Amino acid sequence: MSAPTAVPGVETADIEKVVRGLAKAARIASRTLAGLTTAAKNEILLAAAEAIEADAEVILAANAADVLRAENDGTEANLIDRLRLTPERITGIADGLRQVAVLPDPIGVVVSGKTLPNGLDLRQVRVPLGVVGMVYEARPNVTVDAFGIAFKSGNAVLLRGSSSAADSNAELVRVLREVLRAKGVNADAVALLPSEDRSSVTALIRARGLVDVVIPRGGAGLINAVVANATVPTIETGTGNCHVYVHALADVDVATRIILNSKTRRPSVCNTAETVLIDKAVAGDALPKIRQALQAQGVVIHGDEPGMEPATETDWAEEYLSMDVAMKIVDGLDAAVAHIDTYGTGHTEAIVTTDLAAAREFTSRVDAAAVMVNASTAFTDGEQFGFGAEIGISTQKLHARGPMGLPELTSTKWIVWGDGHIRPA
Amino acid sequence: MSAPTAVPGVETADIEKVVRGLAKAARIASRTLAGLTTAAKNEILLAAAEAIEADAEVILAANAADVLRAENDGTEANLIDRLRLTPERITGIADGLRQVAVLPDPIGVVVSGKTLPNGLDLRQVRVPLGVVGMVYEARPNVTVDAFGIAFKSGNAVLLRGSSSAADSNAELVRVLREVLRAKGVNADAVALLPSEDRSSVTALIRARGLVDVVIPRGGAGLINAVVANATVPTIETGTGNCHVYVHALADVDVATRIILNSKTRRPSVCNTAETVLIDKAVAGDALPKIRQALQAQGVVIHGDEPGMEPATETDWAEEYLSMDVAMKIVDGLDAAVAHIDTYGTGHTEAIVTTDLAAAREFTSRVDAAAVMVNASTAFTDGEQFGFGAEIGISTQKLHARGPMGLPELTSTKWIVWGDGHIRPA
């Protein structure tokens, strides 16, 4: 049984036309959003939260159709769990909008400013990016989260969710558009793109001049395909081959606790540890303890030591996202840094040590969005960092790096006031 | 006569190999640069300034060969003037490096930071981007400027200059590499790419994973080709179809002065005004005065009014970069904003008005890197903004917008210190 689409039975060329039409409409709507006051935006976010709760029955019915279709397709149980909505999850989605409503508005913030010697007044002010495209996987809550964050930061948003959540997403976006319309705001500020096949993704990432940024959230395959083929600027998110390095002067109990937490707290998320590096100098004591602790929790260890699954080259680069971990003995900090340089994805890297010089050297030399000293990799997270909301974790260096909150969905504009100033030759 | 290349007579596939080899070497060198102290970087910049002045004769001889070749090829006089070096220009290039040496080092600056409720210490610290690619036109001074800015901000730089400046660039880069080597720094921190044909550009913009950003500087054709085909993140620079809007409540003398300065100060640069919009309400008085003033300076006006060259649709989108300007009467601020929305490139837009509400509305609604009130478009410039050095003017919204100084060539890294912190379930 094939998945439904917002535009059933249309050709790829038509899908491109549909996507570009929605992008043009979103562009026009984005001009209005840029001028909305914080109070007006918050009122709409709260009204959207109410409307989603009020329409819970219709949303749950649409979701039941998605779930039934997934079950008939033989979809894995954990994917169905991500897809499924319940009354509690609907409340959670609505509460997410309420949380965004109370966050500070990034728009209009003066980032820097000065009066030049000639009297010109310069201000660098935060402005919305304009039109944001999101490509994401099955969870229907992302549809509303992404709208909330984009809307609060003054952006229109084009949502390209998974086809498996098409019915749920259609209902959620319908509710959001109705709220906008009721509040006198151009409803094209949020739109759901067709999800029948990849052609809508292609159209979105090549709509340069209409779409200001595309943020792919999902597996490495999707992210690479988007980044490699996009003409619209993109922000890579969420591929994490995170390492924990147990330094020669580590407290082994602390190391064990951090590794267990980094690996087993939520193995399916991007900040989970995928490789443990143990310094040769401490391996005799540390390795058996750490191995035992992990195995006691059901973690399968891939490595070259006895009692491990034999590791191949691919294990060092693998983002397992499961109860698996690679483990290697390294000869000193240089070797640890070199290993991370070779196999890391620039997400989160951790060192466990009691030695100040080692901690300083590791944090200085390792090139990643987040570098932890004596702390779990699980802390790389927008909520943990106090951002209140997160649109993803950027693993690229341009524009945003690490957890992205509201300010990461903005640009700036220089506003210059003069009294008839001209520039001397 | 064909232009020389760093690798004469080699095939495109070999050029790709050469470029990737230089990029890999630059990547390795960039690890060293990230750890250099400000004092060490400044010492090298000053030594490079000395070395360029000391080697002036050899550099001038190489440049003479470039100039002779350009003359034999029948190159336009103004392009030859950009290409030509003189003893004074050599001093100017060296002084440019000295100016960069005294600028504040952006690396290591703590952008934000806090202690979380659980005691984790968070710092967001400026770090280099890594490897920066520059694609640019004939001026050999850009070779040294780009090195200086990239080096001070801790980045390795791959330079893809114009083939017409190949001999000059080869000498300049040789001097820079010798200085690095003499100071014990990996000389691969700066490299000149082959410039025989576009294949080196293609190899550079597709070296994803090796090169962190490519900044094209040049005509709209080059910039579009780079941005559309790159898999490496890019920063668009310098396409400017800038407008000056004379509002209904403008002081006509102020408007005339600003328009003259915006158009004629340096018509060939990206911040020059290309279109004048005159409000219908003031056109009867303003249009003849402005037209006369421009024509007295030798500016050709393209428009629909008497005494102008008849304008076609292309004139509104044109970046003349010459003593030409388009001129149009618009019916109010809404029409001016709509015209700019349609034809602007998001560089610099100016309003001339005495009315506060109009100024506020224009600066709020116009979507551009810089919006001027009663000031010349010529002020959009890194030096004017007080940055001390400029790598270009970004017209995109992601990462950097407007004049780019040293901080715009950096990324950030979150450094997190704990005492064995783990994240609760």
mmCIF file of N, CA and C in Angstrom, chain A residues 31 114 116 118 120 127 129 208 224 227-228 231 233 236 254 257 261 265 341 359 363-364 366-376 378-379 381 384-385 387 397-399 401 411-425, chain B residues 31 114 116 118 120 122 127 129 208 224 227-228 231 233 236 254 257 261 265 341 359 363-364 366-376 378-379 381 384-385 387 397-399 401 411-425:
data_model
loop_
_atom_site.group_PDB
_atom_site.id
_atom_site.type_symbol
_atom_site.label_atom_id
_atom_site.label_comp_id
_atom_site.label_asym_id
_atom_site.label_seq_id
_atom_site.Cartn_x
_atom_site.Cartn_y
_atom_site.Cartn_z
ATOM 1 N N ARG A 31 7.129 38.346 4.710
ATOM 2 C CA ARG A 31 7.240 39.811 4.853
ATOM 3 C C ARG A 31 6.347 40.315 5.985
ATOM 4 N N LYS A 114 27.229 51.238 17.058
ATOM 5 C CA LYS A 114 28.107 52.322 17.499
ATOM 6 C C LYS A 114 27.818 53.581 16.692
ATOM 7 N N LEU A 116 29.783 56.218 14.472
ATOM 8 C CA LEU A 116 31.081 56.376 13.818
ATOM 9 C C LEU A 116 31.611 57.790 14.057
ATOM 10 N N ASN A 118 32.239 60.026 12.106
ATOM 11 C CA ASN A 118 31.562 61.032 11.278
ATOM 12 C C ASN A 118 30.109 61.279 11.697
ATOM 13 N N LEU A 120 27.632 58.982 11.863
ATOM 14 C CA LEU A 120 26.667 57.964 11.420
ATOM 15 C C LEU A 120 26.365 57.019 12.577
ATOM 16 N N VAL A 127 17.125 40.028 12.431
ATOM 17 C CA VAL A 127 15.935 39.949 11.575
ATOM 18 C C VAL A 127 15.704 38.476 11.237
ATOM 19 N N LEU A 129 15.299 35.022 9.070
ATOM 20 C CA LEU A 129 15.937 34.534 7.844
ATOM 21 C C LEU A 129 14.991 34.705 6.660
ATOM 22 N N ARG A 208 16.372 28.182 -4.839
ATOM 23 C CA ARG A 208 17.235 29.285 -4.439
ATOM 24 C C ARG A 208 16.575 30.614 -4.808
ATOM 25 N N ASN A 224 23.224 13.917 3.773
ATOM 26 C CA ASN A 224 24.228 14.033 2.709
ATOM 27 C C ASN A 224 23.587 14.337 1.366
ATOM 28 N N VAL A 227 22.558 18.060 1.408
ATOM 29 C CA VAL A 227 23.683 18.996 1.376
ATOM 30 C C VAL A 227 24.392 18.955 0.016
ATOM 31 N N ALA A 228 24.506 17.764 -0.561
ATOM 32 C CA ALA A 228 25.252 17.635 -1.819
ATOM 33 C C ALA A 228 24.491 18.195 -3.010
ATOM 34 N N THR A 231 21.039 23.950 -3.735
ATOM 35 C CA THR A 231 21.567 25.261 -4.111
ATOM 36 C C THR A 231 21.142 26.285 -3.057
ATOM 37 N N PRO A 233 21.142 27.443 0.774
ATOM 38 C CA PRO A 233 22.028 27.141 1.897
ATOM 39 C C PRO A 233 21.386 26.125 2.849
ATOM 40 N N GLU A 236 23.595 21.371 8.269
ATOM 41 C CA GLU A 236 23.665 19.946 8.590
ATOM 42 C C GLU A 236 23.375 19.741 10.063
ATOM 43 N N VAL A 254 34.565 7.497 37.723
ATOM 44 C CA VAL A 254 33.941 8.629 37.013
ATOM 45 C C VAL A 254 33.811 8.284 35.524
ATOM 46 N N ARG A 257 30.990 5.806 34.909
ATOM 47 C CA ARG A 257 29.680 6.430 35.045
ATOM 48 C C ARG A 257 29.340 7.288 33.824
ATOM 49 N N ASN A 261 26.377 6.531 31.012
ATOM 50 C CA ASN A 261 25.342 7.541 30.748
ATOM 51 C C ASN A 261 25.365 7.982 29.287
ATOM 52 N N ARG A 265 21.823 6.109 28.082
ATOM 53 C CA ARG A 265 20.692 6.940 28.504
ATOM 54 C C ARG A 265 19.603 6.956 27.443
ATOM 55 N N ASP A 341 39.959 12.994 15.077
ATOM 56 C CA ASP A 341 40.101 13.748 13.818
ATOM 57 C C ASP A 341 39.696 12.905 12.620
ATOM 58 N N ALA A 359 43.170 18.263 30.005
ATOM 59 C CA ALA A 359 41.836 18.800 29.720
ATOM 60 C C ALA A 359 41.939 20.019 28.804
ATOM 61 N N THR A 363 40.465 20.054 24.897
ATOM 62 C CA THR A 363 39.421 21.009 24.497
ATOM 63 C C THR A 363 39.927 21.971 23.428
ATOM 64 N N SER A 364 41.223 22.265 23.452
ATOM 65 C CA SER A 364 41.773 23.182 22.456
ATOM 66 C C SER A 364 41.955 22.498 21.100
ATOM 67 N N VAL A 366 40.642 19.388 19.908
ATOM 68 C CA VAL A 366 39.556 18.631 19.280
ATOM 69 C C VAL A 366 38.573 19.599 18.606
ATOM 70 N N ASP A 367 38.269 19.311 17.362
ATOM 71 C CA ASP A 367 37.455 20.202 16.528
ATOM 72 C C ASP A 367 36.024 19.654 16.456
ATOM 73 N N ALA A 368 35.165 20.142 17.345
ATOM 74 C CA ALA A 368 33.789 19.632 17.395
ATOM 75 C C ALA A 368 32.866 20.721 17.909
ATOM 76 N N ALA A 369 31.570 20.536 17.689
ATOM 77 C CA ALA A 369 30.597 21.518 18.164
ATOM 78 C C ALA A 369 30.651 21.643 19.683
ATOM 79 N N ALA A 370 30.847 20.509 20.377
ATOM 80 C CA ALA A 370 30.923 20.536 21.838
ATOM 81 C C ALA A 370 32.040 19.609 22.302
ATOM 82 N N VAL A 371 32.829 20.098 23.249
ATOM 83 C CA VAL A 371 33.884 19.285 23.845
ATOM 84 C C VAL A 371 33.653 19.273 25.349
ATOM 85 N N MET A 372 33.515 18.059 25.916
ATOM 86 C CA MET A 372 33.153 17.893 27.321
ATOM 87 C C MET A 372 34.374 17.465 28.125
ATOM 88 N N VAL A 373 34.519 18.020 29.312
ATOM 89 C CA VAL A 373 35.514 17.541 30.266
ATOM 90 C C VAL A 373 34.755 16.963 31.454
ATOM 91 N N ASN A 374 34.955 15.682 31.696
ATOM 92 C CA ASN A 374 34.315 15.023 32.836
ATOM 93 C C ASN A 374 32.804 15.236 32.865
ATOM 94 N N ALA A 375 32.186 15.096 31.715
ATOM 95 C CA ALA A 375 30.734 15.211 31.637
ATOM 96 C C ALA A 375 30.224 14.334 30.497
ATOM 97 N N SER A 376 29.020 13.876 30.642
ATOM 98 C CA SER A 376 28.405 12.989 29.653
ATOM 99 C C SER A 376 28.171 13.706 28.321
ATOM 100 N N ALA A 378 25.713 13.312 26.662
ATOM 101 C CA ALA A 378 24.263 13.532 26.602
ATOM 102 C C ALA A 378 23.866 14.979 26.889
ATOM 103 N N PHE A 379 24.814 15.787 27.383
ATOM 104 C CA PHE A 379 24.463 17.177 27.698
ATOM 105 C C PHE A 379 24.377 18.080 26.468
ATOM 106 N N ASP A 381 22.590 19.476 24.002
ATOM 107 C CA ASP A 381 21.140 19.491 23.819
ATOM 108 C C ASP A 381 20.652 20.895 24.114
ATOM 109 N N GLN A 384 19.117 21.341 27.575
ATOM 110 C CA GLN A 384 20.137 21.290 28.624
ATOM 111 C C GLN A 384 20.956 22.577 28.662
ATOM 112 N N PHE A 385 21.245 23.144 27.467
ATOM 113 C CA PHE A 385 22.039 24.373 27.399
ATOM 114 C C PHE A 385 21.204 25.597 27.798
ATOM 115 N N PHE A 387 18.374 26.718 26.196
ATOM 116 C CA PHE A 387 17.801 27.471 25.068
ATOM 117 C C PHE A 387 16.271 27.435 25.062
ATOM 118 N N LYS A 397 30.258 24.227 10.529
ATOM 119 C CA LYS A 397 30.908 25.361 11.183
ATOM 120 C C LYS A 397 30.297 26.695 10.792
ATOM 121 N N LEU A 398 29.627 26.735 9.644
ATOM 122 C CA LEU A 398 29.079 28.003 9.177
ATOM 123 C C LEU A 398 27.732 28.288 9.827
ATOM 124 N N HIS A 399 27.505 29.536 10.190
ATOM 125 C CA HIS A 399 26.242 30.069 10.697
ATOM 126 C C HIS A 399 25.941 29.626 12.120
ATOM 127 N N ARG A 401 26.672 26.370 15.164
ATOM 128 C CA ARG A 401 27.375 25.140 15.508
ATOM 129 C C ARG A 401 26.898 24.690 16.875
ATOM 130 N N SER A 411 18.929 36.174 10.941
ATOM 131 C CA SER A 411 20.069 36.834 10.318
ATOM 132 C C SER A 411 20.174 38.216 10.962
ATOM 133 N N THR A 412 20.986 39.082 10.413
ATOM 134 C CA THR A 412 21.060 40.447 10.921
ATOM 135 C C THR A 412 20.985 41.424 9.755
ATOM 136 N N LYS A 413 20.730 42.647 10.095
ATOM 137 C CA LYS A 413 20.648 43.724 9.107
ATOM 138 C C LYS A 413 21.334 44.931 9.735
ATOM 139 N N TRP A 414 22.159 45.631 8.947
ATOM 140 C CA TRP A 414 22.767 46.876 9.440
ATOM 141 C C TRP A 414 21.822 48.034 9.136
ATOM 142 N N ILE A 415 21.435 48.776 10.162
ATOM 143 C CA ILE A 415 20.607 49.956 9.951
ATOM 144 C C ILE A 415 21.454 51.177 10.288
ATOM 145 N N VAL A 416 21.545 52.081 9.326
ATOM 146 C CA VAL A 416 22.471 53.211 9.434
ATOM 147 C C VAL A 416 21.682 54.509 9.285
ATOM 148 N N TRP A 417 21.759 55.370 10.292
ATOM 149 C CA TRP A 417 21.063 56.662 10.246
ATOM 150 C C TRP A 417 22.068 57.793 10.124
ATOM 151 N N GLY A 418 21.792 58.696 9.179
ATOM 152 C CA GLY A 418 22.667 59.851 8.992
ATOM 153 C C GLY A 418 21.876 61.127 8.822
ATOM 154 N N ASP A 419 22.586 62.209 8.524
ATOM 155 C CA ASP A 419 21.943 63.511 8.310
ATOM 156 C C ASP A 419 22.346 64.062 6.954
ATOM 157 N N GLY A 420 22.359 63.202 5.952
ATOM 158 C CA GLY A 420 22.806 63.625 4.634
ATOM 159 C C GLY A 420 24.276 63.306 4.413
ATOM 160 N N HIS A 421 24.781 62.300 5.143
ATOM 161 C CA HIS A 421 26.196 61.925 5.066
ATOM 162 C C HIS A 421 26.596 61.428 3.676
ATOM 163 N N ILE A 422 27.708 61.933 3.174
ATOM 164 C CA ILE A 422 28.318 61.356 1.984
ATOM 165 C C ILE A 422 29.746 60.947 2.321
ATOM 166 N N ARG A 423 30.263 59.999 1.529
ATOM 167 C CA ARG A 423 31.597 59.471 1.828
ATOM 168 C C ARG A 423 32.644 60.238 1.023
ATOM 169 N N PRO A 424 33.673 60.737 1.704
ATOM 170 C CA PRO A 424 34.715 61.481 0.977
ATOM 171 C C PRO A 424 35.425 60.569 -0.023
ATOM 172 N N ALA A 425 35.953 61.170 -1.081
ATOM 173 C CA ALA A 425 36.705 60.401 -2.073
ATOM 174 C C ALA A 425 37.960 59.857 -1.389
ATOM 175 N N ARG B 31 45.360 22.753 11.552
ATOM 176 C CA ARG B 31 45.371 22.290 12.961
ATOM 177 C C ARG B 31 46.427 23.050 13.763
ATOM 178 N N LYS B 114 27.943 30.359 30.637
ATOM 179 C CA LYS B 114 27.205 30.390 31.902
ATOM 180 C C LYS B 114 27.483 29.118 32.685
ATOM 181 N N LEU B 116 25.472 26.201 34.447
ATOM 182 C CA LEU B 116 24.123 25.643 34.489
ATOM 183 C C LEU B 116 23.723 25.335 35.926
ATOM 184 N N ASN B 118 23.036 22.697 37.280
ATOM 185 C CA ASN B 118 23.686 21.479 37.786
ATOM 186 C C ASN B 118 25.192 21.658 37.996
ATOM 187 N N LEU B 120 27.496 22.521 35.671
ATOM 188 C CA LEU B 120 28.321 22.454 34.455
ATOM 189 C C LEU B 120 28.690 23.866 34.018
ATOM 190 N N LEU B 122 29.699 26.194 31.023
ATOM 191 C CA LEU B 122 29.605 26.269 29.551
ATOM 192 C C LEU B 122 30.300 27.520 29.053
ATOM 193 N N VAL B 127 36.518 29.907 17.360
ATOM 194 C CA VAL B 127 37.586 29.062 16.806
ATOM 195 C C VAL B 127 37.656 29.328 15.298
ATOM 196 N N LEU B 129 37.520 28.736 11.250
ATOM 197 C CA LEU B 129 36.707 27.868 10.403
ATOM 198 C C LEU B 129 37.513 26.640 9.982
ATOM 199 N N ARG B 208 34.257 18.944 -0.373
ATOM 200 C CA ARG B 208 33.536 18.919 0.900
ATOM 201 C C ARG B 208 34.258 17.995 1.879
ATOM 202 N N ASN B 224 27.367 33.109 -9.103
ATOM 203 C CA ASN B 224 26.262 32.165 -9.299
ATOM 204 C C ASN B 224 26.759 30.774 -9.631
ATOM 205 N N VAL B 227 28.092 29.221 -6.354
ATOM 206 C CA VAL B 227 27.046 28.897 -5.377
ATOM 207 C C VAL B 227 26.182 27.731 -5.869
ATOM 208 N N ALA B 228 25.896 27.696 -7.169
ATOM 209 C CA ALA B 228 24.997 26.666 -7.690
ATOM 210 C C ALA B 228 25.661 25.291 -7.749
ATOM 211 N N THR B 231 29.448 22.015 -3.219
ATOM 212 C CA THR B 231 28.983 21.179 -2.110
ATOM 213 C C THR B 231 29.609 21.692 -0.812
ATOM 214 N N PRO B 233 30.157 24.712 1.768
ATOM 215 C CA PRO B 233 29.390 25.923 2.052
ATOM 216 C C PRO B 233 30.060 27.152 1.427
ATOM 217 N N GLU B 236 28.149 34.189 -0.480
ATOM 218 C CA GLU B 236 27.996 35.066 -1.641
ATOM 219 C C GLU B 236 28.440 36.466 -1.281
ATOM 220 N N VAL B 254 19.681 67.455 -0.155
ATOM 221 C CA VAL B 254 20.310 66.301 0.512
ATOM 222 C C VAL B 254 20.223 65.082 -0.399
ATOM 223 N N ARG B 257 22.749 65.314 -3.257
ATOM 224 C CA ARG B 257 24.120 65.088 -2.789
ATOM 225 C C ARG B 257 24.361 63.596 -2.536
ATOM 226 N N ASN B 261 26.916 61.104 -4.687
ATOM 227 C CA ASN B 261 27.986 60.381 -4.005
ATOM 228 C C ASN B 261 27.825 58.874 -4.180
ATOM 229 N N ARG B 265 31.045 58.235 -6.786
ATOM 230 C CA ARG B 265 32.277 58.212 -6.007
ATOM 231 C C ARG B 265 33.237 57.153 -6.538
ATOM 232 N N ASP B 341 12.092 45.029 -3.451
ATOM 233 C CA ASP B 341 11.862 43.592 -3.230
ATOM 234 C C ASP B 341 12.048 42.813 -4.523
ATOM 235 N N ALA B 359 11.118 56.739 7.655
ATOM 236 C CA ALA B 359 12.449 56.157 7.869
ATOM 237 C C ALA B 359 12.339 54.847 8.625
ATOM 238 N N THR B 363 13.329 51.155 6.948
ATOM 239 C CA THR B 363 14.393 50.317 7.521
ATOM 240 C C THR B 363 13.835 48.990 8.027
ATOM 241 N N SER B 364 12.590 49.011 8.462
ATOM 242 C CA SER B 364 12.003 47.777 8.973
ATOM 243 C C SER B 364 11.600 46.839 7.833
ATOM 244 N N VAL B 366 12.501 46.908 4.372
ATOM 245 C CA VAL B 366 13.444 46.557 3.303
ATOM 246 C C VAL B 366 14.410 45.470 3.794
ATOM 247 N N ASP B 367 14.542 44.430 2.999
ATOM 248 C CA ASP B 367 15.321 43.251 3.389
ATOM 249 C C ASP B 367 16.684 43.301 2.693
ATOM 250 N N ALA B 368 17.683 43.846 3.378
ATOM 251 C CA ALA B 368 19.007 43.989 2.772
ATOM 252 C C ALA B 368 20.068 43.947 3.861
ATOM 253 N N ALA B 369 21.325 43.718 3.449
ATOM 254 C CA ALA B 369 22.431 43.678 4.407
ATOM 255 C C ALA B 369 22.565 45.021 5.125
ATOM 256 N N ALA B 370 22.365 46.119 4.399
ATOM 257 C CA ALA B 370 22.456 47.443 5.006
ATOM 258 C C ALA B 370 21.333 48.326 4.479
ATOM 259 N N VAL B 371 20.702 49.060 5.398
ATOM 260 C CA VAL B 371 19.656 50.002 5.015
ATOM 261 C C VAL B 371 20.060 51.368 5.573
ATOM 262 N N MET B 372 20.166 52.348 4.678
ATOM 263 C CA MET B 372 20.671 53.669 5.033
ATOM 264 C C MET B 372 19.527 54.670 5.095
ATOM 265 N N VAL B 373 19.568 55.546 6.093
ATOM 266 C CA VAL B 373 18.655 56.677 6.155
ATOM 267 C C VAL B 373 19.498 57.937 5.996
ATOM 268 N N ASN B 374 19.228 58.708 4.976
ATOM 269 C CA ASN B 374 19.947 59.967 4.740
ATOM 270 C C ASN B 374 21.458 59.788 4.754
ATOM 271 N N ALA B 375 21.935 58.731 4.102
ATOM 272 C CA ALA B 375 23.382 58.502 4.001
ATOM 273 C C ALA B 375 23.667 57.777 2.689
ATOM 274 N N SER B 376 24.850 57.990 2.177
ATOM 275 C CA SER B 376 25.267 57.403 0.904
ATOM 276 C C SER B 376 25.402 55.893 1.001
ATOM 277 N N ALA B 378 27.602 54.349 -0.305
ATOM 278 C CA ALA B 378 29.051 54.096 -0.305
ATOM 279 C C ALA B 378 29.592 53.742 1.074
ATOM 280 N N PHE B 379 28.781 53.939 2.127
ATOM 281 C CA PHE B 379 29.271 53.636 3.470
ATOM 282 C C PHE B 379 29.284 52.145 3.796
ATOM 283 N N ASP B 381 30.874 49.184 3.877
ATOM 284 C CA ASP B 381 32.280 48.904 3.649
ATOM 285 C C ASP B 381 32.921 48.566 4.992
ATOM 286 N N GLN B 384 34.888 51.429 6.586
ATOM 287 C CA GLN B 384 33.999 52.482 7.074
ATOM 288 C C GLN B 384 33.293 52.053 8.351
ATOM 289 N N PHE B 385 32.915 50.771 8.429
ATOM 290 C CA PHE B 385 32.216 50.261 9.617
ATOM 291 C C PHE B 385 33.185 50.064 10.789
ATOM 292 N N PHE B 387 35.897 47.920 10.838
ATOM 293 C CA PHE B 387 36.390 46.550 11.010
ATOM 294 C C PHE B 387 37.897 46.446 10.786
ATOM 295 N N LYS B 397 22.060 35.608 3.811
ATOM 296 C CA LYS B 397 21.582 35.802 5.176
ATOM 297 C C LYS B 397 22.237 34.850 6.168
ATOM 298 N N LEU B 398 22.771 33.733 5.667
ATOM 299 C CA LEU B 398 23.347 32.748 6.571
ATOM 300 C C LEU B 398 24.787 33.119 6.929
ATOM 301 N N HIS B 399 25.160 32.938 8.167
ATOM 302 C CA HIS B 399 26.509 33.079 8.712
ATOM 303 C C HIS B 399 26.958 34.538 8.848
ATOM 304 N N ARG B 401 26.331 38.677 7.170
ATOM 305 C CA ARG B 401 25.581 39.542 6.265
ATOM 306 C C ARG B 401 26.172 40.940 6.335
ATOM 307 N N SER B 411 34.257 30.239 13.478
ATOM 308 C CA SER B 411 33.098 29.494 13.976
ATOM 309 C C SER B 411 33.171 29.538 15.500
ATOM 310 N N THR B 412 32.374 28.739 16.159
ATOM 311 C CA THR B 412 32.472 28.655 17.616
ATOM 312 C C THR B 412 32.482 27.188 18.044
ATOM 313 N N LYS B 413 32.865 26.977 19.258
ATOM 314 C CA LYS B 413 32.917 25.639 19.847
ATOM 315 C C LYS B 413 32.396 25.777 21.271
ATOM 316 N N TRP B 414 31.544 24.843 21.698
ATOM 317 C CA TRP B 414 31.102 24.840 23.096
ATOM 318 C C TRP B 414 32.087 24.010 23.900
ATOM 319 N N ILE B 415 32.647 24.613 24.956
ATOM 320 C CA ILE B 415 33.537 23.875 25.850
ATOM 321 C C ILE B 415 32.826 23.755 27.196
ATOM 322 N N VAL B 416 32.697 22.519 27.666
ATOM 323 C CA VAL B 416 31.876 22.232 28.846
ATOM 324 C C VAL B 416 32.736 21.509 29.883
ATOM 325 N N TRP B 417 32.849 22.075 31.068
ATOM 326 C CA TRP B 417 33.631 21.460 32.138
ATOM 327 C C TRP B 417 32.694 20.973 33.246
ATOM 328 N N GLY B 418 32.923 19.720 33.647
ATOM 329 C CA GLY B 418 32.128 19.160 34.728
ATOM 330 C C GLY B 418 32.988 18.429 35.732
ATOM 331 N N ASP B 419 32.349 17.776 36.685
ATOM 332 C CA ASP B 419 33.053 17.001 37.720
ATOM 333 C C ASP B 419 32.531 15.575 37.726
ATOM 334 N N GLY B 420 32.314 15.021 36.548
ATOM 335 C CA GLY B 420 31.747 13.686 36.476
ATOM 336 C C GLY B 420 30.239 13.737 36.280
ATOM 337 N N HIS B 421 29.755 14.840 35.707
ATOM 338 C CA HIS B 421 28.317 15.029 35.519
ATOM 339 C C HIS B 421 27.714 13.998 34.561
ATOM 340 N N ILE B 422 26.598 13.431 34.954
ATOM 341 C CA ILE B 422 25.804 12.622 34.029
ATOM 342 C C ILE B 422 24.400 13.216 33.963
ATOM 343 N N ARG B 423 23.720 12.909 32.850
ATOM 344 C CA ARG B 423 22.396 13.498 32.635
ATOM 345 C C ARG B 423 21.331 12.543 33.149
ATOM 346 N N PRO B 424 20.442 13.019 34.004
ATOM 347 C CA PRO B 424 19.378 12.140 34.514
ATOM 348 C C PRO B 424 18.488 11.655 33.365
ATOM 349 N N ALA B 425 17.894 10.493 33.557
ATOM 350 C CA ALA B 425 16.966 9.965 32.558
ATOM 351 C C ALA B 425 15.764 10.902 32.477
#
